[in-house]
mmCIF file of C-alpha atoms and ligand atoms in Angstrom:
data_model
loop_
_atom_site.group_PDB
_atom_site.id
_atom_site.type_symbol
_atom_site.label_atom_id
_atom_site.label_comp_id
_atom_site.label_asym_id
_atom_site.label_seq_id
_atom_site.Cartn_x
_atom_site.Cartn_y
_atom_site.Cartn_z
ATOM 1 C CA UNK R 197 31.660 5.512 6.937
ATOM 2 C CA UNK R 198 33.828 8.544 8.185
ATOM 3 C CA UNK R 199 33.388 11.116 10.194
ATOM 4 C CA UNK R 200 31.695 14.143 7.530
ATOM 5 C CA UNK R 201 30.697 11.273 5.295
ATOM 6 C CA UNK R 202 27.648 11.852 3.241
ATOM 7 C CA UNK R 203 24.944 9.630 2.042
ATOM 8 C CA UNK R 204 22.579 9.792 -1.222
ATOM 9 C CA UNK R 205 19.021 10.732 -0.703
ATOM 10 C CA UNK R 206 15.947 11.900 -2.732
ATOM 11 C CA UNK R 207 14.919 15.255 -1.027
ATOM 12 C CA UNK R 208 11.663 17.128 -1.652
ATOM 13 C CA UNK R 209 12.071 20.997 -1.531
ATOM 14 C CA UNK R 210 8.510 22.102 -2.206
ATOM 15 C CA UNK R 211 5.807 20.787 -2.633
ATOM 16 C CA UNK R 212 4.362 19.760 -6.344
ATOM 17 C CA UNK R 213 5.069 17.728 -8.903
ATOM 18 C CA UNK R 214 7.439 14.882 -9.683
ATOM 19 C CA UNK R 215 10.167 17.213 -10.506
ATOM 20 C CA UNK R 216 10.060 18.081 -6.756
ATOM 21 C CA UNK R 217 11.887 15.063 -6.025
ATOM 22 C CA UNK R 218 15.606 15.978 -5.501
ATOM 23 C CA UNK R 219 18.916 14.030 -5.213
ATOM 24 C CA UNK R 220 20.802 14.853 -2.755
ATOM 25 C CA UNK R 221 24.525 14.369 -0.817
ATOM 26 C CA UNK R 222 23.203 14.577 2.925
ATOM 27 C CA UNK R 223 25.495 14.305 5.968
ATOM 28 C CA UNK R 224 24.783 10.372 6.879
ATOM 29 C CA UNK R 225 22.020 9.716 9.742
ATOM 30 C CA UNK R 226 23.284 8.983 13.262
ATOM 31 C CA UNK R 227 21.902 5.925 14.804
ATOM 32 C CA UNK R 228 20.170 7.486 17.881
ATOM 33 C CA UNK R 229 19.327 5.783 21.007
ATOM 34 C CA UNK R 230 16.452 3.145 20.070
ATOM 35 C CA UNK R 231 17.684 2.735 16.690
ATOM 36 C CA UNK R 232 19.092 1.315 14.259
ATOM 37 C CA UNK R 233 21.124 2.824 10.874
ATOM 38 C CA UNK R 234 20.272 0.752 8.108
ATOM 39 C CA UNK R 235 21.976 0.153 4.958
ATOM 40 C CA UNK R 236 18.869 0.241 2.429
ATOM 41 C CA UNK R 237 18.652 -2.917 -0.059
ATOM 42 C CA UNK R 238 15.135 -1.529 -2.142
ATOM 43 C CA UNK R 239 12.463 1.226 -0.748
ATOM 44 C CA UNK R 240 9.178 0.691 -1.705
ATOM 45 C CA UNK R 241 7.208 3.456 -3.880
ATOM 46 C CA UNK R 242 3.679 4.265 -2.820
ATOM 47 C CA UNK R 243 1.255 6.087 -3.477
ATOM 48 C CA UNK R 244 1.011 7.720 -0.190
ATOM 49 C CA UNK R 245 4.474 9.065 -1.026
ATOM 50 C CA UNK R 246 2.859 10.769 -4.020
ATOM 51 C CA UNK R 247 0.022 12.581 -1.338
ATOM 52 C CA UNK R 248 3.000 13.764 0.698
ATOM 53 C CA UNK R 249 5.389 15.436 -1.984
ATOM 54 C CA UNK R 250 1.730 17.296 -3.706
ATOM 55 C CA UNK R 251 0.954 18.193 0.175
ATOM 56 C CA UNK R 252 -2.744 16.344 0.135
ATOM 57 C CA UNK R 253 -1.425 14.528 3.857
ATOM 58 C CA UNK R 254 0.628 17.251 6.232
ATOM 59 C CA UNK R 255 4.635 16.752 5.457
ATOM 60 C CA UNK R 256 6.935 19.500 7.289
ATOM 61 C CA UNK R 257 9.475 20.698 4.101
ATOM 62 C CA UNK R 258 12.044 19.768 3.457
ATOM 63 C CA UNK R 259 11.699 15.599 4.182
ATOM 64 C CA UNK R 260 13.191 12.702 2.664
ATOM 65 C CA UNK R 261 10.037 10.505 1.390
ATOM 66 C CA UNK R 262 9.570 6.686 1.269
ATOM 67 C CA UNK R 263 7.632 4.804 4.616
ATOM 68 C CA UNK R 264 8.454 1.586 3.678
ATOM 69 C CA UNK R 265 11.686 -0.545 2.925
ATOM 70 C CA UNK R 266 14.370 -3.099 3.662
ATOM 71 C CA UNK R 267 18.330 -3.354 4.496
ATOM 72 C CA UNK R 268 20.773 -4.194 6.628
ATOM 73 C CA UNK R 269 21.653 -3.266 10.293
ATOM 74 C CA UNK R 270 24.863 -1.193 9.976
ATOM 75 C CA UNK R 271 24.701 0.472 13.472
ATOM 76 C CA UNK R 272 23.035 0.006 16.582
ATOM 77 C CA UNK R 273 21.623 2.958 18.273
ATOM 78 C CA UNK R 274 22.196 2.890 22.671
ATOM 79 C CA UNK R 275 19.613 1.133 24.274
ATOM 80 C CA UNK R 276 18.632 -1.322 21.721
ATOM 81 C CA UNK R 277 18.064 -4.860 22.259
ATOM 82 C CA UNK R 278 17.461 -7.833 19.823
ATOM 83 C CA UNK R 279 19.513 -6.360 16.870
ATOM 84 C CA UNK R 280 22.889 -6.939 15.895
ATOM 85 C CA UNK R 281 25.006 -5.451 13.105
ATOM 86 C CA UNK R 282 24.506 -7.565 9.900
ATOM 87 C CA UNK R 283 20.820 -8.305 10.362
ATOM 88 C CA UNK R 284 18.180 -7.704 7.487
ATOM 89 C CA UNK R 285 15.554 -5.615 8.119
ATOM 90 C CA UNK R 286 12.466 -4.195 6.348
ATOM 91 C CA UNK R 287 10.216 -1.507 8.041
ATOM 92 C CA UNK R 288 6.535 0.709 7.383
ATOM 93 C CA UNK R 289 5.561 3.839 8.248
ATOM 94 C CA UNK R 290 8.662 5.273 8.638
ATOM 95 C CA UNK R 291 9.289 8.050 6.168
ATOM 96 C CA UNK R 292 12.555 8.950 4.852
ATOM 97 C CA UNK R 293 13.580 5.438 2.975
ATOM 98 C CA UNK R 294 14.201 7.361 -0.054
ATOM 99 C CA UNK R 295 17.886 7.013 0.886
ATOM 100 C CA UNK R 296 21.363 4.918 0.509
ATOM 101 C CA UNK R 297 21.003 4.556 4.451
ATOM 102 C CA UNK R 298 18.194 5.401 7.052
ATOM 103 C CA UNK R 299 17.781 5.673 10.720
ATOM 104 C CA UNK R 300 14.143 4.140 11.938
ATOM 105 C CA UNK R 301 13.214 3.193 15.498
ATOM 106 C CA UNK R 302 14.258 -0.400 16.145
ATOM 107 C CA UNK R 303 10.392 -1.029 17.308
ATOM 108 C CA UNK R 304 9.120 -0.300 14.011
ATOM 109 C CA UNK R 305 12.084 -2.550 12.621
ATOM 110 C CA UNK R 306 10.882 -6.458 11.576
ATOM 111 C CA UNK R 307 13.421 -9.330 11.507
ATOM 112 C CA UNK R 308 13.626 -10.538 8.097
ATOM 113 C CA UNK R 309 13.102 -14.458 8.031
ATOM 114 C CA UNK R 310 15.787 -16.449 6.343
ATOM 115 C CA UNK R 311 14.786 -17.274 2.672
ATOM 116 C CA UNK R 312 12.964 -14.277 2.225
ATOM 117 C CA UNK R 313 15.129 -12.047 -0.047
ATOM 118 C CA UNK R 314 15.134 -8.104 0.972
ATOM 119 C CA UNK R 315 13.484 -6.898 -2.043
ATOM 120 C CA UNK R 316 10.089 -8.896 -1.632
ATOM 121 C CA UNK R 317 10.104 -7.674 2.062
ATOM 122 C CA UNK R 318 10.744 -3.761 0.764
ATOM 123 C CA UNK R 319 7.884 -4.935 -1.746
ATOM 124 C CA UNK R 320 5.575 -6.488 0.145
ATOM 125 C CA UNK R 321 4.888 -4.631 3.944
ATOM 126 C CA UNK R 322 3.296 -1.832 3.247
ATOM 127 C CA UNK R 323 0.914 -3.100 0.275
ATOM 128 C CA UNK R 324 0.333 -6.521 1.839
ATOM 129 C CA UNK R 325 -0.001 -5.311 5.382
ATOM 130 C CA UNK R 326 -2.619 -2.889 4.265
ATOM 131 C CA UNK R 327 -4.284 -5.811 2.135
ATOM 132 C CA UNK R 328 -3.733 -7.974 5.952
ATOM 133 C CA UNK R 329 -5.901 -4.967 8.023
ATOM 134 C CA UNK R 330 -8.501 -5.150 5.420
ATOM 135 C CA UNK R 331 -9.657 -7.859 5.037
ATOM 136 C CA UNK R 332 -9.170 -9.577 8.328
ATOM 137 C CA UNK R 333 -10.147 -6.683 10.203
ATOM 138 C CA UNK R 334 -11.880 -3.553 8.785
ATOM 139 C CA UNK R 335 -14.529 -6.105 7.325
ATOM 140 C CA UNK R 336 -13.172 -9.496 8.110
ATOM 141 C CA UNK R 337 -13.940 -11.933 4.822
ATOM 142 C CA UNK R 338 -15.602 -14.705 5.457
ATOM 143 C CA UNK R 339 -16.673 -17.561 2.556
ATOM 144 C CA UNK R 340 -18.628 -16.898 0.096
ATOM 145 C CA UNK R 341 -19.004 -13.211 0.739
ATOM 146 C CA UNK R 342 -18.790 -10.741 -2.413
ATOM 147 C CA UNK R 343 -16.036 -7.891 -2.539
ATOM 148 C CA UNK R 344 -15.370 -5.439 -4.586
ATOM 149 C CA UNK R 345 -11.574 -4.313 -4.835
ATOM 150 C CA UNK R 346 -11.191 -1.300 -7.653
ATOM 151 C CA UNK R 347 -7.674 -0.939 -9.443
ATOM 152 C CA UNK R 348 -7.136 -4.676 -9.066
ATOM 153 C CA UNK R 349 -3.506 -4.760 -10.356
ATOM 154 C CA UNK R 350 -1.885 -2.151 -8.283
ATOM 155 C CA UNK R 351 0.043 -2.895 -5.558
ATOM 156 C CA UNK R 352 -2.579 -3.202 -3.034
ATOM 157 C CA UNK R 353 -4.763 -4.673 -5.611
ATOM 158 C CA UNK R 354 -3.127 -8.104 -6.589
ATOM 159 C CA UNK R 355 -2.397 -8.803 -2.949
ATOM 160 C CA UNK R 356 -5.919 -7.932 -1.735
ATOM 161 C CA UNK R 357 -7.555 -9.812 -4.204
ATOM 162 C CA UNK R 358 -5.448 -12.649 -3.551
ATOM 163 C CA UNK R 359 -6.283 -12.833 0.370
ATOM 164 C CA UNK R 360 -9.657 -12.262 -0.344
ATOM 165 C CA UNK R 361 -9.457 -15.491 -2.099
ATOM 166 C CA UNK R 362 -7.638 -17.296 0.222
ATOM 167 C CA UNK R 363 -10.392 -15.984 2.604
ATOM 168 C CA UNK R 364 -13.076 -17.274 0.242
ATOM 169 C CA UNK R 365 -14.761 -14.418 -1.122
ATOM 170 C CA UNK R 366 -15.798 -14.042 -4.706
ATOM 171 C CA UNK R 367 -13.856 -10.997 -5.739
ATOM 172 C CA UNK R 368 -14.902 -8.368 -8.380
ATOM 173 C CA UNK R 369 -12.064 -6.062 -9.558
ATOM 174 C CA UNK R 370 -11.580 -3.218 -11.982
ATOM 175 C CA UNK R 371 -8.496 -2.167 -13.437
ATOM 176 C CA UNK R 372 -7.457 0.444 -16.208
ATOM 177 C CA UNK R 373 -6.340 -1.562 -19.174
ATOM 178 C CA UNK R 374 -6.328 -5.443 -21.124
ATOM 179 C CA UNK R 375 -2.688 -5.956 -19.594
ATOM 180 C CA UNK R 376 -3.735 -5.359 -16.068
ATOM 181 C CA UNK R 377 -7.100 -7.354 -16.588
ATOM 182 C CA UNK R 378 -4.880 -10.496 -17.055
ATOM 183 C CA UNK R 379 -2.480 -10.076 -14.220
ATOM 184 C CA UNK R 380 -5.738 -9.249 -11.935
ATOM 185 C CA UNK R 381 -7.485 -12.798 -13.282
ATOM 186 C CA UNK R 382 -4.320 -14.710 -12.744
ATOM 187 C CA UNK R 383 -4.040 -13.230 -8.890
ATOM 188 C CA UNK R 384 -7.905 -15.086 -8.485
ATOM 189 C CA UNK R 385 -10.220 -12.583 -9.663
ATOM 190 C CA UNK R 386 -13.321 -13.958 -10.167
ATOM 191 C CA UNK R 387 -14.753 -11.052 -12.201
ATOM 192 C CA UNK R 388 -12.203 -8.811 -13.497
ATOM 193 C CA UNK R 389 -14.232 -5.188 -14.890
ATOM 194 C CA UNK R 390 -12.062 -2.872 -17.349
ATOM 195 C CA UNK R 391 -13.693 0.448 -16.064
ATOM 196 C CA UNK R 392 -11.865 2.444 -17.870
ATOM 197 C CA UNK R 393 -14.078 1.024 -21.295
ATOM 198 C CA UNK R 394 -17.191 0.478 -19.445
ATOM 199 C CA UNK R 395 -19.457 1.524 -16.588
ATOM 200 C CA UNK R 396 -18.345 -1.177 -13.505
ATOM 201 C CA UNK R 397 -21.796 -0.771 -11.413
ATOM 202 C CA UNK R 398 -23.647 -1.915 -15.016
ATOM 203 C CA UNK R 399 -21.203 -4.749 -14.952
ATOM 204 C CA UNK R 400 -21.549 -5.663 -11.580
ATOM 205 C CA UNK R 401 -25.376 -5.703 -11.687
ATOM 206 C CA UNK R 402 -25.447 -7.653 -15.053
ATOM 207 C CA UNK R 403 -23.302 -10.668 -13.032
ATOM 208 C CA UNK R 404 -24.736 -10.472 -9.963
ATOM 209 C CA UNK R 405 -27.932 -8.342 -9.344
ATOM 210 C CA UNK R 406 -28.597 -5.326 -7.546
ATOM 211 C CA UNK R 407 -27.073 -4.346 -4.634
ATOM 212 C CA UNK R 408 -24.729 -7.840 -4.331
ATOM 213 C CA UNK R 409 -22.046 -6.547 -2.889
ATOM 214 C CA UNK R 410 -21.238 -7.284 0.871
ATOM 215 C CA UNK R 411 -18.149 -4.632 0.607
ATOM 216 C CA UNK R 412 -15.806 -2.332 -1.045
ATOM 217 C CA UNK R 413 -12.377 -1.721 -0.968
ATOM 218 C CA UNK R 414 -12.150 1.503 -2.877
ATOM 219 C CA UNK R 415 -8.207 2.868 -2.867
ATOM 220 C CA UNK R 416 -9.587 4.804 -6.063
ATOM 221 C CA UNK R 417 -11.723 7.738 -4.219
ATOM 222 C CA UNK R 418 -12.990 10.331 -6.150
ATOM 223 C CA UNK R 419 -14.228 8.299 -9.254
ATOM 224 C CA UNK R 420 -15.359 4.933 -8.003
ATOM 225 C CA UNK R 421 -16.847 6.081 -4.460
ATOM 226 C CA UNK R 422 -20.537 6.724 -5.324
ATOM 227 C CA UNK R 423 -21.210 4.036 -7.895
ATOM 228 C CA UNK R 424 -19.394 1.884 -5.408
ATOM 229 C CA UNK R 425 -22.179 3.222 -2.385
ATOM 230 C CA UNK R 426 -24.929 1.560 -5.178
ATOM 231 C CA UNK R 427 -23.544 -1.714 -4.986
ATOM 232 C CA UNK R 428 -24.191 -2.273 -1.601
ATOM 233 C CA UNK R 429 -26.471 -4.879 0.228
ATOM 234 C CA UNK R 430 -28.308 -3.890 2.764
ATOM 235 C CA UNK R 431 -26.074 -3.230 5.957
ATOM 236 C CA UNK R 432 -23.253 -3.509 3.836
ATOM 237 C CA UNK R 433 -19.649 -1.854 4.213
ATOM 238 C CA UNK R 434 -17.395 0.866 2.054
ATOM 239 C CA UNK R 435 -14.111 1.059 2.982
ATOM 240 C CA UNK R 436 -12.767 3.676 1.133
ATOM 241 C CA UNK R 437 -8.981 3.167 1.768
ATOM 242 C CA UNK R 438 -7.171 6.145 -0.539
ATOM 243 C CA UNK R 439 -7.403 9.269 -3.368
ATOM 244 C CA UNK R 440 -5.574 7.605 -6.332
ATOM 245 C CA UNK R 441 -8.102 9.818 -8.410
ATOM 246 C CA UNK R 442 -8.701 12.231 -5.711
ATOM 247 C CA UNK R 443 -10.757 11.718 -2.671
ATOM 248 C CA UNK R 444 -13.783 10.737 -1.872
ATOM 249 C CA UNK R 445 -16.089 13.328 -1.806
ATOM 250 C CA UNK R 446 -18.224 14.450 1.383
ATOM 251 C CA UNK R 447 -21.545 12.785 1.876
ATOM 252 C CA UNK R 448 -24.329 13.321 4.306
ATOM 253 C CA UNK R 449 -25.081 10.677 7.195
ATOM 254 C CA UNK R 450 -28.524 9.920 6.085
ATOM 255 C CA UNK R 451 -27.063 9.048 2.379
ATOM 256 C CA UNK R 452 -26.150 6.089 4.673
ATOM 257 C CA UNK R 453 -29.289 5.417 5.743
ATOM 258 C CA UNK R 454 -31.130 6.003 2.013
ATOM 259 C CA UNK R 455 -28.945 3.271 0.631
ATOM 260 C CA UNK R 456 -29.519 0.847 3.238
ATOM 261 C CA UNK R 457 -27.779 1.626 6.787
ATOM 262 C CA UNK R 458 -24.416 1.039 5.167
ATOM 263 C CA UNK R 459 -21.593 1.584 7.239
ATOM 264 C CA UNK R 460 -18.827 3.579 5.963
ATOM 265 C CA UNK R 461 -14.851 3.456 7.181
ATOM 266 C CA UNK R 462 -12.240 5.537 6.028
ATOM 267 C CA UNK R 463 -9.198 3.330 7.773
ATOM 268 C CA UNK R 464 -5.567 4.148 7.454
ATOM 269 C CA UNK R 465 -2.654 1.637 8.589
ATOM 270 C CA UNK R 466 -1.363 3.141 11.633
ATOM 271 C CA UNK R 467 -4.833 2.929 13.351
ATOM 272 C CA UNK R 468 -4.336 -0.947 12.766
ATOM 273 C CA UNK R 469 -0.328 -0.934 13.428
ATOM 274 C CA UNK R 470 -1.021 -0.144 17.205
ATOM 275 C CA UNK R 471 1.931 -1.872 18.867
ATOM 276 C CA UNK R 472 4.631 -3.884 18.208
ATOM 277 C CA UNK R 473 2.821 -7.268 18.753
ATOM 278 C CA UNK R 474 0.250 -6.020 16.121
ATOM 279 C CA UNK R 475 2.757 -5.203 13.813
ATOM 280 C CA UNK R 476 4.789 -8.738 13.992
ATOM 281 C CA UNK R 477 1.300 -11.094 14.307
ATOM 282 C CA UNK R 478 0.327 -9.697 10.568
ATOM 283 C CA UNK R 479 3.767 -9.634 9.398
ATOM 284 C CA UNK R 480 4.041 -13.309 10.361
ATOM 285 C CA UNK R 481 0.961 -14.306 8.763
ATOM 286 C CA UNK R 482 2.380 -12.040 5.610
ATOM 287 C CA UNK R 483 5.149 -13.846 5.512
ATOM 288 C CA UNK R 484 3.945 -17.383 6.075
ATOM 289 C CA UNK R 485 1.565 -16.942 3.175
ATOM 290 C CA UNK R 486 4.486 -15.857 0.802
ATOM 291 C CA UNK R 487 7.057 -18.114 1.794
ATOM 292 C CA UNK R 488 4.146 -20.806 1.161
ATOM 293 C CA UNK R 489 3.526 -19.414 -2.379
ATOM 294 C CA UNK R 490 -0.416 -18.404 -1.232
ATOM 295 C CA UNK R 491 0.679 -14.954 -1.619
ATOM 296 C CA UNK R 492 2.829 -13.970 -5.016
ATOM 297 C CA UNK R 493 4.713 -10.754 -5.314
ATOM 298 C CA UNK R 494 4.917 -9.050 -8.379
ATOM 299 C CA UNK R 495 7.809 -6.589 -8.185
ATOM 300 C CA UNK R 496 6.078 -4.950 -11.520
ATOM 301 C CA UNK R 497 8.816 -2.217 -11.828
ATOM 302 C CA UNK R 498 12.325 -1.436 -10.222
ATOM 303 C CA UNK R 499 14.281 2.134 -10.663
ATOM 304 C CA UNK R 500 17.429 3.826 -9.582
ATOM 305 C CA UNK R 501 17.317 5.798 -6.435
ATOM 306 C CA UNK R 502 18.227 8.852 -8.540
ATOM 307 C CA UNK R 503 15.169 7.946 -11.064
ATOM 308 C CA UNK R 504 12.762 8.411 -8.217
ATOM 309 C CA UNK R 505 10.506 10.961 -10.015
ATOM 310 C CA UNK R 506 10.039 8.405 -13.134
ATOM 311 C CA UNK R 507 8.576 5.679 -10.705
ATOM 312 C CA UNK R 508 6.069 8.538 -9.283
ATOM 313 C CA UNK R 509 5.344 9.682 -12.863
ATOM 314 C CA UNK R 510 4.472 6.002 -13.998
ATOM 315 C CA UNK R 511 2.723 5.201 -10.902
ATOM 316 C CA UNK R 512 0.183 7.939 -11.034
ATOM 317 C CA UNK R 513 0.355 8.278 -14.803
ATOM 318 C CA UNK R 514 -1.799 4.669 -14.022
ATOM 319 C CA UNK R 515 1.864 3.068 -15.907
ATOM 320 C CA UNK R 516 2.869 0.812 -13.297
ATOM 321 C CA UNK R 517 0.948 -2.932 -11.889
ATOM 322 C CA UNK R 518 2.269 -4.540 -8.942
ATOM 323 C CA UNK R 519 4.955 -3.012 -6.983
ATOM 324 C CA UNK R 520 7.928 -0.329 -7.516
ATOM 325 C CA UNK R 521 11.015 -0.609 -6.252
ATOM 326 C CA UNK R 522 14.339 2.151 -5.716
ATOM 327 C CA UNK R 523 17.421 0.667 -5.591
ATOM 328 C CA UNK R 524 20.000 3.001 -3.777
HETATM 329 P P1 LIG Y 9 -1.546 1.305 -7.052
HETATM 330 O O1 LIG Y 9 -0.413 0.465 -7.461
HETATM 331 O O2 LIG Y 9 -2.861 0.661 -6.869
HETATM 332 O O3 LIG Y 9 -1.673 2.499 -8.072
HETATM 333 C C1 LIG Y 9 -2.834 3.264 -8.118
HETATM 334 C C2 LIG Y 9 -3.807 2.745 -9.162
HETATM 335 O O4 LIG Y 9 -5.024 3.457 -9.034
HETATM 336 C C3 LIG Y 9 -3.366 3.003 -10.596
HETATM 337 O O5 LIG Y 9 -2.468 2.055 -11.091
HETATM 338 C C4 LIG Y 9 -4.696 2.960 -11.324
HETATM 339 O O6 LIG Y 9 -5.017 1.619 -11.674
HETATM 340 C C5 LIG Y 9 -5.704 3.416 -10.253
HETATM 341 N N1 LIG Y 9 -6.277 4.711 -10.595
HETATM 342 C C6 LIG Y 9 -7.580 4.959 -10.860
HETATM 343 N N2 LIG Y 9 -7.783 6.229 -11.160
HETATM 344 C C7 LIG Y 9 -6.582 6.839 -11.106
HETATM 345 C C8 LIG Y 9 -6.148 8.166 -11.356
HETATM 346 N N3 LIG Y 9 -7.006 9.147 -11.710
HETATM 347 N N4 LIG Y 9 -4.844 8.450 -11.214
HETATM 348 C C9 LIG Y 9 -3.973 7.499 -10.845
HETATM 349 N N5 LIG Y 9 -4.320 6.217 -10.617
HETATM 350 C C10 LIG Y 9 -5.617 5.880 -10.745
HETATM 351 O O7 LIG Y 9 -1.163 2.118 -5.734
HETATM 352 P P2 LIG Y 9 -1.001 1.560 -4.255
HETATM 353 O O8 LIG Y 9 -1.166 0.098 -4.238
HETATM 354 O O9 LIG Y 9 0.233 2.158 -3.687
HETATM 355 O O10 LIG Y 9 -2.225 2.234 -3.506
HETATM 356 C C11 LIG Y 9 -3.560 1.969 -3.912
HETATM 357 C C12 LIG Y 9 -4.468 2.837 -3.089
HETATM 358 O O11 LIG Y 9 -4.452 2.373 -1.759
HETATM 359 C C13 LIG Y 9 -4.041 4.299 -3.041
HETATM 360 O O12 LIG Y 9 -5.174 5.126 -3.059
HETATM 361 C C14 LIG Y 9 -3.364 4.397 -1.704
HETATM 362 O O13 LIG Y 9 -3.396 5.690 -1.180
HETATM 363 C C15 LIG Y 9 -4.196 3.450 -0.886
HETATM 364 N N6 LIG Y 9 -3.519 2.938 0.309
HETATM 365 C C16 LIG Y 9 -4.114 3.168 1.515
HETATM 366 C C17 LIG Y 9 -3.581 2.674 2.669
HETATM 367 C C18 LIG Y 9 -4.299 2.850 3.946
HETATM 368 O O14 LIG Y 9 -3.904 2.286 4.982
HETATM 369 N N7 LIG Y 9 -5.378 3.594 3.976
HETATM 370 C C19 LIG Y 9 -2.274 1.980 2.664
HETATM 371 C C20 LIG Y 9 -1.780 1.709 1.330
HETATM 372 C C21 LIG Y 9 -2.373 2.212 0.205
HETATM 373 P P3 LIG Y 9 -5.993 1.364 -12.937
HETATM 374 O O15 LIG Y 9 -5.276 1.914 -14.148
HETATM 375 O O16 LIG Y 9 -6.148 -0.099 -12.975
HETATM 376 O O17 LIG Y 9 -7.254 2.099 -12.639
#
């Protein structure tokens, strides 16, 4: 582009709502030194996107929101080595992909592996590596061990559930409606619970007993956390991973203790994003596993740039299953 050229880019002004999310003409990004300017393909919609334009995590206004995506190297920032012009890229944790082009630090950036098209990378990093951390790290699954994993056909959800089988757990999921009960069973889940209808810790007791659960992955907070706390074994873990319904409330240490010296984590992916090497050894076994077919993407729902604040309202008006996609 020319000098005083301008690119497209969803701003948010104030904090608030969906109507808070603002197209924009900006002055295009520079590539600065350790980066590259990308041309962005698709930027993937999350909900931590949604926390940051209503202010629940710390944003500094105004800011350009998005942390995950995937393009094409148009410019190489000074002091950059490995990347050439023409190269696809996709990248997480970097905010500001709500845009026609970005700027992100070339060690955040991952090589894109030929046959993997753009817009499964933009869909799958964030989600999938999150689904990667938990469940080979935060409490590593192991065969035969029973998980619980609430909104089953969200983003996080049908790739969680489908490592966990891969990893050999029995999976329990809930999810919000009939549609998204299907699309959970077909990702492997062994007992899919419509919690929205009826109460999941009843269900979950009725198929397997008290207490049968060796963890949770709660990205649901507010309205699944203490039920979730019942299900427990003995010495059992809750990993309550996000707010979608607000967050988990506070609890006392010796609650822990009461319901059987369960240990409680409240992980977030940059604490298992450490360095570069950690970021490319999950991304590779990401990859492998969907280039093999182990691991589908379902790209559930794909929008305009400029339609930005219809994907948030569908995502957290509980509208959307799988991913969503902008298209600049
Ligand atoms: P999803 O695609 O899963 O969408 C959220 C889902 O939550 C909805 O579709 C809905 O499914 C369910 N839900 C339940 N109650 C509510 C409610 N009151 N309002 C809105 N939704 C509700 O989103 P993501 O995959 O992007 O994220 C899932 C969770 O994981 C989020 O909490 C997110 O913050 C968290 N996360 C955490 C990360 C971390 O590292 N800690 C990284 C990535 C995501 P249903 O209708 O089936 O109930």
């Amino acid at each position: 582009m020319e000098r005083g050229a301008t690119v497209k880019a969803i701003t948010v002004p104030a904090l608030g709502g969906p109507e808070n999310l603002v197209l924009d003409d900006l002055a295009e990004p520079e590539a600065g030194p350790g980066e590259l300017l990308v041309d962005v393909t698709a930027a993937g919609v999350n909900y931590v996107d949604i926390y940051h334009r209503r202010g629940l995590y710390d944003a500094t206004l105004p800011f350009i929101p998005g942390q995950e995506g995937a393009g094409t190297v148009s410019k190489v920032g000074e002091g950059v080595e490995g990347f050439r012009i023409g190269d696809r890229v996709g990248w997480t944790d970097v905010r500001g992909s709500y845009a026609e082009r970005h700027a992100i630090p070339a060690d955040r950036a991952v090589p894109i592996p030929d046959g993997l098209d753009s817009r499964t990378v933009a869909a799958v990093l964030l989600q999938g590596l999150t689904a990667h951390y938990l469940a080979t790290d935060t409490f590593p699954l192991r065969q035969g061990d029973k998980c619980l994993i609430h909104a089953g056909a969200g983003g996080v959800g049908l790739l969680l559930t489908q490592i966990a089988k891969m990893l050999g757990a029995e999976v329990f999921t809930t999810v919000g409606s009939a549609e998204k009960a299907e699309l959970s069973r077909e990702a492997g889940s062994d007992h899919v619970i419509v919690y929205t209808q009826t109460d999941f810790k009843d269900e979950v007791e009725e198929t397997a007993g008290p207490k049968p659960l060796d963890v949770v992955y709660d990205g649901v907070g507010n309205d699944t956390f203490m039920s979730g706390l019942d299900l427990l074994r003995p010495r059992g873990m809750m990993v309550t991973f996000g707010n979608a319904s607000g967050a988990a409330p506070e609890i006392a240490p010796l609650l822990l203790s009461q319901k059987g010296s369960l240990f409680l984590t409240r992980p977030t992916m940059a604490h298992y994003l450490q360095t570069r090497d950690e970021l490319m050894s999950r991304c590779s076994d990401l990859f492998s596993w969907v280039q093999s077919g182990e691991v589908e993407v379902r790209i559930g729902h794909e929008y305009p740039l400029a339609n930005a604040a219809d994907a948030h309202r569908a995502l957290e008006g509980r509208q959307t299953t799988g991913k969503v996609l902008l298209l600049p």
